[in-house]
Amino acid sequence: VQDNSRYGVRVHANASFDDDTSLFSGNGAADVYLHGGTLDREVSWKLHSRYTMYLSESITVAPGARLRIRPGTVLKLARYKAINVEGELEAQGTAKAPIYFTDWRDDQVGGDANRDGNDSVPAASWWAGILVRDAGAALLEHCEVRYAGYSNSMGLGKTGSGPLTIRHTTIRETFGAGLRLDNSPGVHTLSGN
């Protein structure tokens, strides 16, 4: 998928993109561009770690829906955007293929996605973080959450009755708290972070 003036692939809400075998080059704005909105079914995202999936708007995983992010995927968010989970988030990477949630300007993973060389650098408070709320549930394993904290002052937040499992995950360079638990009677399992 190469030399397209804007996007290699454009993916609207409620559509999956699960492909780590395709090659991308020379696409103008993004290799894989994800629209925000509300997910109301099971959706799967996967891309080879040399490329970036760019989330252009905030998303909400609705009750009864599931967002499954596959190992090795690099997800970079637009400024001020968030991932809100009222259904289920499953981000289960591996030690050799972690999953990244990071700033659009972060060139350390997924390449120079914003195509500006060294002209911009990532920083805390770029995006709003991951908020698991109400009966929402999340599993993050072998993930890295970077440069969040806009508005919510946290990288990963949990409220409500649903469970939260975080294993072998790094939350770093956040404005505010890396992890915030607030009025959350659900089961929390933290291990090796």
Short mmCIF file of N, CA and C in Angstrom, two decimals:
data_model
loop_
_atom_site.label_atom_id
_atom_site.label_comp_id
_atom_site.label_asym_id
_atom_site.label_seq_id
_atom_site.Cartn_x
_atom_site.Cartn_y
_atom_site.Cartn_z
N VAL A 1 0.88 -1.16 0.00
CA VAL A 1 0.00 0.00 0.00
C VAL A 1 0.92 1.21 0.00
N GLN A 2 1.03 1.91 -1.12
CA GLN A 2 2.06 2.94 -1.19
C GLN A 2 1.64 4.15 -2.02
N ASP A 3 2.28 5.29 -1.67
CA ASP A 3 2.19 6.54 -2.43
C ASP A 3 0.77 7.06 -2.59
N ASN A 4 -0.07 6.85 -1.58
CA ASN A 4 -1.40 7.45 -1.58
C ASN A 4 -1.30 8.83 -0.94
N SER A 5 -2.02 9.80 -1.50
CA SER A 5 -1.83 11.18 -1.06
C SER A 5 -2.23 11.41 0.38
N ARG A 6 -3.17 10.62 0.91
CA ARG A 6 -3.58 10.82 2.30
C ARG A 6 -3.31 9.58 3.15
N TYR A 7 -4.12 8.53 3.02
CA TYR A 7 -4.02 7.38 3.91
C TYR A 7 -3.79 6.10 3.11
N GLY A 8 -3.02 5.19 3.70
CA GLY A 8 -2.93 3.87 3.10
C GLY A 8 -4.24 3.13 3.23
N VAL A 9 -4.77 3.09 4.45
CA VAL A 9 -6.06 2.45 4.74
C VAL A 9 -6.83 3.35 5.68
N ARG A 10 -8.10 3.54 5.41
CA ARG A 10 -8.97 4.36 6.27
C ARG A 10 -10.02 3.43 6.86
N VAL A 11 -10.11 3.38 8.19
CA VAL A 11 -10.97 2.43 8.89
C VAL A 11 -11.99 3.20 9.73
N HIS A 12 -13.26 3.01 9.44
CA HIS A 12 -14.32 3.69 10.20
C HIS A 12 -14.67 2.89 11.46
N ALA A 13 -15.37 3.53 12.39
CA ALA A 13 -15.80 2.88 13.62
C ALA A 13 -16.57 1.61 13.29
N ASN A 14 -16.40 0.60 14.13
CA ASN A 14 -17.05 -0.70 14.00
C ASN A 14 -16.51 -1.56 12.86
N ALA A 15 -15.38 -1.16 12.30
CA ALA A 15 -14.71 -2.00 11.30
C ALA A 15 -13.39 -2.47 11.89
N SER A 16 -13.05 -3.71 11.64
CA SER A 16 -11.76 -4.25 12.09
C SER A 16 -10.70 -4.05 11.02
N PHE A 17 -9.46 -3.95 11.47
CA PHE A 17 -8.31 -4.04 10.58
C PHE A 17 -7.31 -4.91 11.31
N ASP A 18 -7.09 -6.11 10.81
CA ASP A 18 -6.28 -7.11 11.51
C ASP A 18 -5.32 -7.71 10.50
N ASP A 19 -4.16 -7.05 10.28
CA ASP A 19 -3.23 -7.44 9.22
C ASP A 19 -1.82 -7.02 9.60
N ASP A 20 -0.95 -7.97 9.83
CA ASP A 20 0.45 -7.62 10.09
C ASP A 20 1.37 -8.12 8.98
N THR A 21 0.82 -8.39 7.80
CA THR A 21 1.63 -8.91 6.69
C THR A 21 1.80 -7.90 5.56
N SER A 22 0.95 -6.88 5.49
CA SER A 22 1.04 -5.91 4.40
C SER A 22 2.18 -4.93 4.62
N LEU A 23 2.66 -4.33 3.53
CA LEU A 23 3.74 -3.35 3.56
C LEU A 23 3.18 -1.99 3.18
N PHE A 24 3.69 -0.94 3.82
CA PHE A 24 3.23 0.43 3.58
C PHE A 24 4.44 1.31 3.31
N SER A 25 4.28 2.26 2.36
CA SER A 25 5.33 3.25 2.14
C SER A 25 4.78 4.44 1.37
N GLY A 26 5.30 5.62 1.69
CA GLY A 26 5.00 6.83 0.94
C GLY A 26 3.60 7.35 1.04
N ASN A 27 2.81 6.90 2.02
CA ASN A 27 1.45 7.42 2.18
C ASN A 27 1.51 8.77 2.90
N GLY A 28 0.71 9.73 2.43
CA GLY A 28 0.85 11.11 2.87
C GLY A 28 0.61 11.37 4.34
N ALA A 29 -0.57 11.06 4.86
CA ALA A 29 -0.91 11.46 6.22
C ALA A 29 -0.76 10.32 7.24
N ALA A 30 -1.09 9.10 6.86
CA ALA A 30 -1.00 7.97 7.80
C ALA A 30 -1.09 6.67 7.02
N ASP A 31 -0.45 5.65 7.55
CA ASP A 31 -0.57 4.33 6.93
C ASP A 31 -1.94 3.73 7.19
N VAL A 32 -2.35 3.67 8.46
CA VAL A 32 -3.70 3.20 8.81
C VAL A 32 -4.34 4.26 9.70
N TYR A 33 -5.42 4.85 9.20
CA TYR A 33 -6.12 5.96 9.85
C TYR A 33 -7.42 5.41 10.44
N LEU A 34 -7.56 5.50 11.77
CA LEU A 34 -8.74 5.01 12.46
C LEU A 34 -9.64 6.16 12.83
N HIS A 35 -10.91 6.09 12.42
CA HIS A 35 -11.89 7.09 12.85
C HIS A 35 -12.32 6.77 14.28
N GLY A 36 -12.68 7.80 15.02
CA GLY A 36 -13.23 7.61 16.35
C GLY A 36 -14.72 7.32 16.29
N GLY A 37 -15.35 7.41 17.45
CA GLY A 37 -16.78 7.16 17.53
C GLY A 37 -17.07 6.11 18.58
N THR A 38 -18.24 5.50 18.46
CA THR A 38 -18.67 4.48 19.41
C THR A 38 -18.61 3.11 18.75
N LEU A 39 -17.92 2.20 19.42
CA LEU A 39 -17.87 0.80 18.96
C LEU A 39 -19.00 0.05 19.64
N ASP A 40 -19.85 -0.62 18.85
CA ASP A 40 -20.99 -1.33 19.44
C ASP A 40 -20.97 -2.82 19.11
N ARG A 41 -19.82 -3.33 18.71
CA ARG A 41 -19.66 -4.76 18.41
C ARG A 41 -18.20 -5.14 18.66
N GLU A 42 -17.83 -6.35 18.35
CA GLU A 42 -16.43 -6.74 18.50
C GLU A 42 -15.61 -6.20 17.33
N VAL A 43 -14.52 -5.54 17.67
CA VAL A 43 -13.61 -4.95 16.69
C VAL A 43 -12.20 -5.38 17.04
N SER A 44 -11.41 -5.69 16.01
CA SER A 44 -10.04 -6.12 16.21
C SER A 44 -9.09 -5.23 15.42
N TRP A 45 -8.01 -4.78 16.08
CA TRP A 45 -6.99 -3.97 15.42
C TRP A 45 -5.65 -4.66 15.52
N LYS A 46 -4.96 -4.74 14.38
CA LYS A 46 -3.63 -5.34 14.34
C LYS A 46 -2.87 -4.76 13.17
N LEU A 47 -1.61 -4.38 13.41
CA LEU A 47 -0.72 -3.88 12.38
C LEU A 47 0.70 -4.22 12.79
N HIS A 48 1.56 -4.50 11.82
CA HIS A 48 2.96 -4.79 12.13
C HIS A 48 3.58 -3.62 12.87
N SER A 49 4.45 -3.91 13.81
CA SER A 49 5.00 -2.88 14.70
C SER A 49 5.88 -1.85 14.00
N ARG A 50 6.25 -2.07 12.75
CA ARG A 50 7.04 -1.04 12.05
C ARG A 50 6.16 0.12 11.58
N TYR A 51 4.83 -0.05 11.66
CA TYR A 51 3.89 0.96 11.22
C TYR A 51 3.01 1.43 12.38
N THR A 52 2.20 2.45 12.11
CA THR A 52 1.34 3.06 13.12
C THR A 52 -0.13 3.01 12.71
N MET A 53 -0.97 2.70 13.68
CA MET A 53 -2.40 2.94 13.55
C MET A 53 -2.67 4.28 14.23
N TYR A 54 -3.22 5.24 13.50
CA TYR A 54 -3.45 6.59 14.00
C TYR A 54 -4.91 6.75 14.37
N LEU A 55 -5.19 6.95 15.66
CA LEU A 55 -6.56 7.16 16.13
C LEU A 55 -6.84 8.66 16.13
N SER A 56 -7.69 9.09 15.20
CA SER A 56 -7.91 10.51 14.94
C SER A 56 -8.87 11.19 15.91
N GLU A 57 -9.74 10.43 16.52
CA GLU A 57 -10.75 10.96 17.43
C GLU A 57 -10.89 10.02 18.62
N SER A 58 -11.51 10.49 19.67
CA SER A 58 -11.77 9.63 20.83
C SER A 58 -12.71 8.50 20.43
N ILE A 59 -12.56 7.38 21.12
CA ILE A 59 -13.49 6.27 20.91
C ILE A 59 -14.11 5.87 22.24
N THR A 60 -15.29 5.31 22.14
CA THR A 60 -15.96 4.72 23.29
C THR A 60 -16.32 3.29 22.91
N VAL A 61 -15.87 2.35 23.72
CA VAL A 61 -16.27 0.95 23.56
C VAL A 61 -17.54 0.79 24.38
N ALA A 62 -18.66 0.64 23.70
CA ALA A 62 -19.97 0.64 24.35
C ALA A 62 -20.20 -0.64 25.15
N PRO A 63 -21.14 -0.62 26.10
CA PRO A 63 -21.49 -1.85 26.83
C PRO A 63 -21.84 -2.96 25.85
N GLY A 64 -21.31 -4.15 26.09
CA GLY A 64 -21.55 -5.29 25.22
C GLY A 64 -20.59 -5.40 24.05
N ALA A 65 -19.80 -4.37 23.80
CA ALA A 65 -18.82 -4.39 22.70
C ALA A 65 -17.43 -4.74 23.24
N ARG A 66 -16.56 -5.14 22.33
CA ARG A 66 -15.19 -5.47 22.71
C ARG A 66 -14.23 -4.90 21.67
N LEU A 67 -13.17 -4.24 22.15
CA LEU A 67 -12.06 -3.83 21.31
C LEU A 67 -10.88 -4.72 21.64
N ARG A 68 -10.44 -5.48 20.65
CA ARG A 68 -9.32 -6.39 20.83
C ARG A 68 -8.13 -5.83 20.03
N ILE A 69 -7.05 -5.50 20.72
CA ILE A 69 -5.84 -5.00 20.07
C ILE A 69 -4.81 -6.11 20.14
N ARG A 70 -4.28 -6.49 18.99
CA ARG A 70 -3.41 -7.65 18.87
C ARG A 70 -1.95 -7.31 19.18
N PRO A 71 -1.15 -8.32 19.52
CA PRO A 71 0.27 -8.10 19.86
C PRO A 71 1.03 -7.37 18.75
N GLY A 72 1.91 -6.47 19.19
CA GLY A 72 2.78 -5.74 18.28
C GLY A 72 2.21 -4.46 17.73
N THR A 73 0.94 -4.20 17.96
CA THR A 73 0.29 -3.02 17.39
C THR A 73 0.77 -1.75 18.09
N VAL A 74 1.03 -0.73 17.28
CA VAL A 74 1.39 0.60 17.79
C VAL A 74 0.22 1.53 17.48
N LEU A 75 -0.44 2.01 18.53
CA LEU A 75 -1.59 2.90 18.39
C LEU A 75 -1.15 4.29 18.85
N LYS A 76 -1.19 5.26 17.93
CA LYS A 76 -0.84 6.64 18.26
C LYS A 76 -2.10 7.49 18.18
N LEU A 77 -2.28 8.32 19.19
CA LEU A 77 -3.51 9.10 19.29
C LEU A 77 -3.30 10.56 18.91
N ALA A 78 -4.36 11.14 18.35
CA ALA A 78 -4.37 12.57 18.07
C ALA A 78 -4.43 13.33 19.39
N ARG A 79 -4.08 14.60 19.33
CA ARG A 79 -4.03 15.43 20.52
C ARG A 79 -5.39 15.52 21.19
N TYR A 80 -5.37 15.40 22.53
CA TYR A 80 -6.53 15.53 23.42
C TYR A 80 -7.50 14.36 23.37
N LYS A 81 -7.26 13.32 22.58
CA LYS A 81 -8.23 12.24 22.42
C LYS A 81 -8.08 11.18 23.50
N ALA A 82 -9.11 10.34 23.64
CA ALA A 82 -9.17 9.35 24.71
C ALA A 82 -9.74 8.04 24.22
N ILE A 83 -9.47 7.00 25.00
CA ILE A 83 -10.11 5.70 24.81
C ILE A 83 -10.99 5.47 26.04
N ASN A 84 -12.31 5.44 25.85
CA ASN A 84 -13.26 5.24 26.93
C ASN A 84 -13.84 3.83 26.81
N VAL A 85 -13.81 3.11 27.91
CA VAL A 85 -14.22 1.70 27.87
C VAL A 85 -15.41 1.49 28.80
N GLU A 86 -16.56 1.20 28.21
CA GLU A 86 -17.76 0.82 28.97
C GLU A 86 -18.11 -0.65 28.70
N GLY A 87 -17.50 -1.20 27.65
CA GLY A 87 -17.63 -2.62 27.32
C GLY A 87 -16.36 -3.33 27.76
N GLU A 88 -15.58 -3.82 26.78
CA GLU A 88 -14.37 -4.57 27.12
C GLU A 88 -13.21 -4.16 26.22
N LEU A 89 -12.07 -3.92 26.83
CA LEU A 89 -10.82 -3.69 26.13
C LEU A 89 -9.90 -4.85 26.42
N GLU A 90 -9.45 -5.51 25.35
CA GLU A 90 -8.48 -6.60 25.50
C GLU A 90 -7.24 -6.22 24.71
N ALA A 91 -6.18 -5.84 25.41
CA ALA A 91 -4.92 -5.47 24.79
C ALA A 91 -3.86 -6.40 25.35
N GLN A 92 -3.73 -7.55 24.72
CA GLN A 92 -2.89 -8.62 25.25
C GLN A 92 -1.70 -8.80 24.31
N GLY A 93 -0.61 -8.05 24.62
CA GLY A 93 0.62 -8.21 23.87
C GLY A 93 1.43 -9.37 24.42
N THR A 94 2.66 -9.47 23.96
CA THR A 94 3.60 -10.46 24.46
C THR A 94 4.91 -9.76 24.79
N ALA A 95 5.82 -10.46 25.46
CA ALA A 95 7.11 -9.87 25.79
C ALA A 95 7.86 -9.46 24.52
N LYS A 96 7.73 -10.23 23.46
CA LYS A 96 8.42 -9.91 22.20
C LYS A 96 7.61 -8.98 21.30
N ALA A 97 6.32 -8.87 21.54
CA ALA A 97 5.46 -8.03 20.70
C ALA A 97 4.50 -7.23 21.58
N PRO A 98 5.03 -6.22 22.31
CA PRO A 98 4.15 -5.42 23.16
C PRO A 98 3.23 -4.53 22.33
N ILE A 99 2.21 -4.02 22.99
CA ILE A 99 1.26 -3.08 22.39
C ILE A 99 1.57 -1.70 22.96
N TYR A 100 1.57 -0.68 22.09
CA TYR A 100 1.86 0.69 22.52
C TYR A 100 0.65 1.58 22.31
N PHE A 101 0.37 2.42 23.32
CA PHE A 101 -0.60 3.51 23.24
C PHE A 101 0.22 4.78 23.47
N THR A 102 0.33 5.65 22.47
CA THR A 102 1.28 6.74 22.62
C THR A 102 0.89 7.98 21.82
N ASP A 103 1.72 8.99 21.95
CA ASP A 103 1.62 10.29 21.30
C ASP A 103 1.89 10.14 19.80
N TRP A 104 1.12 10.84 18.98
CA TRP A 104 1.28 10.84 17.52
C TRP A 104 2.70 11.20 17.12
N ARG A 105 3.39 11.98 17.93
CA ARG A 105 4.73 12.47 17.59
C ARG A 105 5.84 11.52 18.05
N ASP A 106 5.50 10.41 18.65
CA ASP A 106 6.48 9.48 19.21
C ASP A 106 7.10 8.64 18.09
N ASP A 107 8.36 8.93 17.75
CA ASP A 107 9.04 8.20 16.67
C ASP A 107 9.78 6.96 17.16
N GLN A 108 9.78 6.71 18.48
CA GLN A 108 10.53 5.58 19.02
C GLN A 108 9.89 4.24 18.71
N VAL A 109 8.59 4.24 18.45
CA VAL A 109 7.87 3.03 18.06
C VAL A 109 6.99 3.36 16.86
N GLY A 110 6.82 2.43 15.97
CA GLY A 110 5.94 2.63 14.82
C GLY A 110 6.45 3.60 13.77
N GLY A 111 7.71 4.02 13.88
CA GLY A 111 8.31 4.90 12.88
C GLY A 111 7.87 6.35 13.03
N ASP A 112 8.27 7.17 12.07
CA ASP A 112 7.96 8.60 12.06
C ASP A 112 6.59 8.79 11.42
N ALA A 113 5.56 8.48 12.19
CA ALA A 113 4.20 8.44 11.66
C ALA A 113 3.70 9.80 11.19
N ASN A 114 4.13 10.88 11.84
CA ASN A 114 3.64 12.20 11.43
C ASN A 114 4.53 12.85 10.38
N ARG A 115 5.52 12.10 9.91
CA ARG A 115 6.32 12.48 8.73
C ARG A 115 7.05 13.82 8.88
N ASP A 116 7.54 14.12 10.09
CA ASP A 116 8.22 15.41 10.25
C ASP A 116 9.67 15.28 10.71
N GLY A 117 10.25 14.09 10.55
CA GLY A 117 11.63 13.89 10.99
C GLY A 117 11.76 14.13 12.48
N ASN A 118 12.70 14.98 12.87
CA ASN A 118 12.92 15.29 14.28
C ASN A 118 12.32 16.63 14.68
N ASP A 119 11.38 17.15 13.91
CA ASP A 119 10.84 18.48 14.18
C ASP A 119 9.90 18.53 15.38
N SER A 120 9.35 17.41 15.80
CA SER A 120 8.48 17.40 16.98
C SER A 120 8.88 16.24 17.88
N VAL A 121 8.61 16.41 19.17
CA VAL A 121 8.93 15.36 20.14
C VAL A 121 7.69 15.10 21.00
N PRO A 122 7.52 13.87 21.47
CA PRO A 122 6.36 13.56 22.31
C PRO A 122 6.51 14.18 23.69
N ALA A 123 5.38 14.39 24.37
CA ALA A 123 5.41 14.95 25.72
C ALA A 123 4.14 14.55 26.47
N ALA A 124 4.26 14.54 27.80
CA ALA A 124 3.11 14.24 28.65
C ALA A 124 1.97 15.20 28.36
N SER A 125 0.75 14.72 28.54
CA SER A 125 -0.49 15.49 28.37
C SER A 125 -0.88 15.68 26.91
N TRP A 126 -0.30 14.89 26.00
CA TRP A 126 -0.70 14.99 24.59
C TRP A 126 -2.11 14.45 24.39
N TRP A 127 -2.37 13.26 24.93
CA TRP A 127 -3.69 12.65 24.79
C TRP A 127 -4.27 12.39 26.17
N ALA A 128 -5.56 12.04 26.23
CA ALA A 128 -6.26 12.03 27.51
C ALA A 128 -6.14 10.72 28.29
N GLY A 129 -5.70 9.63 27.68
CA GLY A 129 -5.54 8.38 28.40
C GLY A 129 -6.67 7.38 28.14
N ILE A 130 -6.60 6.28 28.88
CA ILE A 130 -7.59 5.21 28.79
C ILE A 130 -8.43 5.26 30.06
N LEU A 131 -9.75 5.39 29.93
CA LEU A 131 -10.64 5.42 31.08
C LEU A 131 -11.62 4.26 30.99
N VAL A 132 -11.54 3.37 31.96
CA VAL A 132 -12.44 2.21 32.06
C VAL A 132 -13.50 2.58 33.10
N ARG A 133 -14.77 2.62 32.68
CA ARG A 133 -15.79 3.16 33.58
C ARG A 133 -17.06 2.29 33.58
N ASP A 134 -17.91 2.56 34.56
CA ASP A 134 -19.17 1.84 34.75
C ASP A 134 -18.88 0.34 34.89
N ALA A 135 -19.53 -0.50 34.11
CA ALA A 135 -19.28 -1.94 34.18
C ALA A 135 -18.20 -2.37 33.20
N GLY A 136 -17.49 -1.42 32.62
CA GLY A 136 -16.44 -1.73 31.66
C GLY A 136 -15.31 -2.55 32.27
N ALA A 137 -14.66 -3.34 31.42
CA ALA A 137 -13.57 -4.22 31.86
C ALA A 137 -12.39 -4.04 30.93
N ALA A 138 -11.19 -4.19 31.48
CA ALA A 138 -9.99 -4.08 30.65
C ALA A 138 -8.93 -5.06 31.09
N LEU A 139 -8.25 -5.62 30.09
CA LEU A 139 -7.07 -6.45 30.29
C LEU A 139 -5.95 -5.83 29.47
N LEU A 140 -4.89 -5.40 30.14
CA LEU A 140 -3.69 -4.90 29.48
C LEU A 140 -2.54 -5.78 29.92
N GLU A 141 -1.89 -6.42 28.96
CA GLU A 141 -0.76 -7.28 29.26
C GLU A 141 0.34 -7.02 28.24
N HIS A 142 1.55 -6.80 28.74
CA HIS A 142 2.68 -6.43 27.89
C HIS A 142 2.32 -5.25 27.00
N CYS A 143 1.89 -4.16 27.67
CA CYS A 143 1.55 -2.92 26.98
C CYS A 143 2.43 -1.80 27.51
N GLU A 144 2.47 -0.70 26.76
CA GLU A 144 3.10 0.52 27.24
C GLU A 144 2.19 1.69 26.91
N VAL A 145 1.84 2.45 27.95
CA VAL A 145 1.00 3.64 27.82
C VAL A 145 1.89 4.84 28.06
N ARG A 146 2.03 5.72 27.04
CA ARG A 146 2.98 6.83 27.10
C ARG A 146 2.30 8.17 26.83
N TYR A 147 2.79 9.22 27.51
CA TYR A 147 2.51 10.63 27.19
C TYR A 147 1.04 11.02 27.29
N ALA A 148 0.30 10.39 28.17
CA ALA A 148 -1.11 10.72 28.36
C ALA A 148 -1.26 11.77 29.47
N GLY A 149 -2.49 12.03 29.88
CA GLY A 149 -2.76 12.89 31.02
C GLY A 149 -3.52 14.16 30.72
N TYR A 150 -3.80 14.45 29.45
CA TYR A 150 -4.58 15.65 29.16
C TYR A 150 -5.97 15.54 29.77
N SER A 151 -6.45 16.56 30.40
CA SER A 151 -7.79 16.69 30.95
C SER A 151 -8.01 15.81 32.19
N ASN A 152 -7.75 14.50 32.09
CA ASN A 152 -8.02 13.58 33.20
C ASN A 152 -6.85 13.43 34.16
N SER A 153 -5.67 13.94 33.81
CA SER A 153 -4.46 13.84 34.63
C SER A 153 -4.15 12.41 35.03
N MET A 154 -4.22 11.51 34.07
CA MET A 154 -3.87 10.11 34.31
C MET A 154 -3.60 9.42 32.98
N GLY A 155 -2.85 8.32 33.05
CA GLY A 155 -2.61 7.51 31.88
C GLY A 155 -3.69 6.46 31.70
N LEU A 156 -4.03 5.81 32.83
CA LEU A 156 -5.06 4.77 32.85
C LEU A 156 -5.91 4.99 34.08
N GLY A 157 -7.21 5.13 33.89
CA GLY A 157 -8.12 5.36 35.00
C GLY A 157 -9.20 4.31 35.06
N LYS A 158 -9.64 4.02 36.28
CA LYS A 158 -10.69 2.99 36.47
C LYS A 158 -11.71 3.49 37.47
N THR A 159 -12.96 3.53 37.05
CA THR A 159 -14.09 3.79 37.93
C THR A 159 -15.12 2.69 37.68
N GLY A 160 -16.09 2.56 38.55
CA GLY A 160 -17.18 1.61 38.31
C GLY A 160 -16.87 0.19 38.72
N SER A 161 -17.80 -0.70 38.39
CA SER A 161 -17.83 -2.05 38.96
C SER A 161 -17.07 -3.11 38.18
N GLY A 162 -16.65 -2.82 36.96
CA GLY A 162 -16.00 -3.83 36.13
C GLY A 162 -14.59 -4.15 36.59
N PRO A 163 -14.03 -5.28 36.15
CA PRO A 163 -12.69 -5.68 36.54
C PRO A 163 -11.61 -5.01 35.70
N LEU A 164 -10.43 -4.90 36.29
CA LEU A 164 -9.26 -4.35 35.62
C LEU A 164 -8.08 -5.27 35.90
N THR A 165 -7.42 -5.75 34.83
CA THR A 165 -6.22 -6.57 34.97
C THR A 165 -5.09 -5.91 34.19
N ILE A 166 -3.99 -5.66 34.88
CA ILE A 166 -2.81 -5.06 34.25
C ILE A 166 -1.61 -5.92 34.63
N ARG A 167 -0.97 -6.51 33.61
CA ARG A 167 0.19 -7.37 33.85
C ARG A 167 1.33 -6.97 32.91
N HIS A 168 2.53 -6.89 33.46
CA HIS A 168 3.74 -6.63 32.67
C HIS A 168 3.57 -5.41 31.76
N THR A 169 3.03 -4.35 32.31
CA THR A 169 2.70 -3.14 31.55
C THR A 169 3.42 -1.94 32.16
N THR A 170 3.85 -1.02 31.31
CA THR A 170 4.50 0.21 31.73
C THR A 170 3.60 1.39 31.40
N ILE A 171 3.39 2.25 32.39
CA ILE A 171 2.68 3.51 32.18
C ILE A 171 3.68 4.60 32.52
N ARG A 172 4.03 5.42 31.51
CA ARG A 172 5.13 6.35 31.76
C ARG A 172 4.90 7.72 31.11
N GLU A 173 5.62 8.68 31.67
CA GLU A 173 5.64 10.05 31.17
C GLU A 173 4.24 10.63 31.00
N THR A 174 3.44 10.41 32.05
CA THR A 174 2.07 10.90 32.10
C THR A 174 2.01 12.21 32.87
N PHE A 175 1.14 13.11 32.48
CA PHE A 175 0.84 14.28 33.29
C PHE A 175 -0.18 13.85 34.33
N GLY A 176 0.22 13.80 35.60
CA GLY A 176 -0.66 13.35 36.67
C GLY A 176 -0.26 11.94 37.10
N ALA A 177 -1.25 11.12 37.37
CA ALA A 177 -1.03 9.76 37.86
C ALA A 177 -0.91 8.78 36.69
N GLY A 178 -0.01 7.80 36.84
CA GLY A 178 0.05 6.74 35.84
C GLY A 178 -1.23 5.93 35.84
N LEU A 179 -1.62 5.46 37.03
CA LEU A 179 -2.86 4.68 37.21
C LEU A 179 -3.67 5.36 38.29
N ARG A 180 -4.96 5.55 38.01
CA ARG A 180 -5.84 6.14 39.02
C ARG A 180 -7.07 5.26 39.19
N LEU A 181 -7.31 4.83 40.42
CA LEU A 181 -8.50 4.07 40.78
C LEU A 181 -9.39 4.98 41.60
N ASP A 182 -10.65 5.14 41.19
CA ASP A 182 -11.53 6.10 41.83
C ASP A 182 -12.94 5.53 41.87
N ASN A 183 -13.46 5.30 43.07
CA ASN A 183 -14.82 4.78 43.23
C ASN A 183 -15.01 3.52 42.37
N SER A 184 -14.07 2.59 42.55
CA SER A 184 -14.06 1.40 41.72
C SER A 184 -14.11 0.15 42.59
N PRO A 185 -15.30 -0.40 42.84
CA PRO A 185 -15.41 -1.59 43.66
C PRO A 185 -15.10 -2.89 42.91
N GLY A 186 -14.80 -2.80 41.61
CA GLY A 186 -14.49 -4.00 40.82
C GLY A 186 -13.17 -4.63 41.27
N VAL A 187 -12.92 -5.81 40.78
CA VAL A 187 -11.69 -6.55 41.10
C VAL A 187 -10.54 -5.96 40.28
N HIS A 188 -9.45 -5.64 40.95
CA HIS A 188 -8.25 -5.10 40.29
C HIS A 188 -7.11 -6.10 40.47
N THR A 189 -6.51 -6.51 39.37
CA THR A 189 -5.38 -7.44 39.42
C THR A 189 -4.19 -6.77 38.77
N LEU A 190 -3.15 -6.52 39.55
CA LEU A 190 -1.93 -5.88 39.06
C LEU A 190 -0.76 -6.81 39.33
N SER A 191 0.08 -7.00 38.30
CA SER A 191 1.18 -7.95 38.45
C SER A 191 2.33 -7.61 37.51
N GLY A 192 3.53 -7.47 38.06
CA GLY A 192 4.75 -7.34 37.26
C GLY A 192 4.83 -6.08 36.43
N ASN A 193 4.21 -4.99 36.88
CA ASN A 193 4.20 -3.75 36.12
C ASN A 193 5.37 -2.87 36.51
#
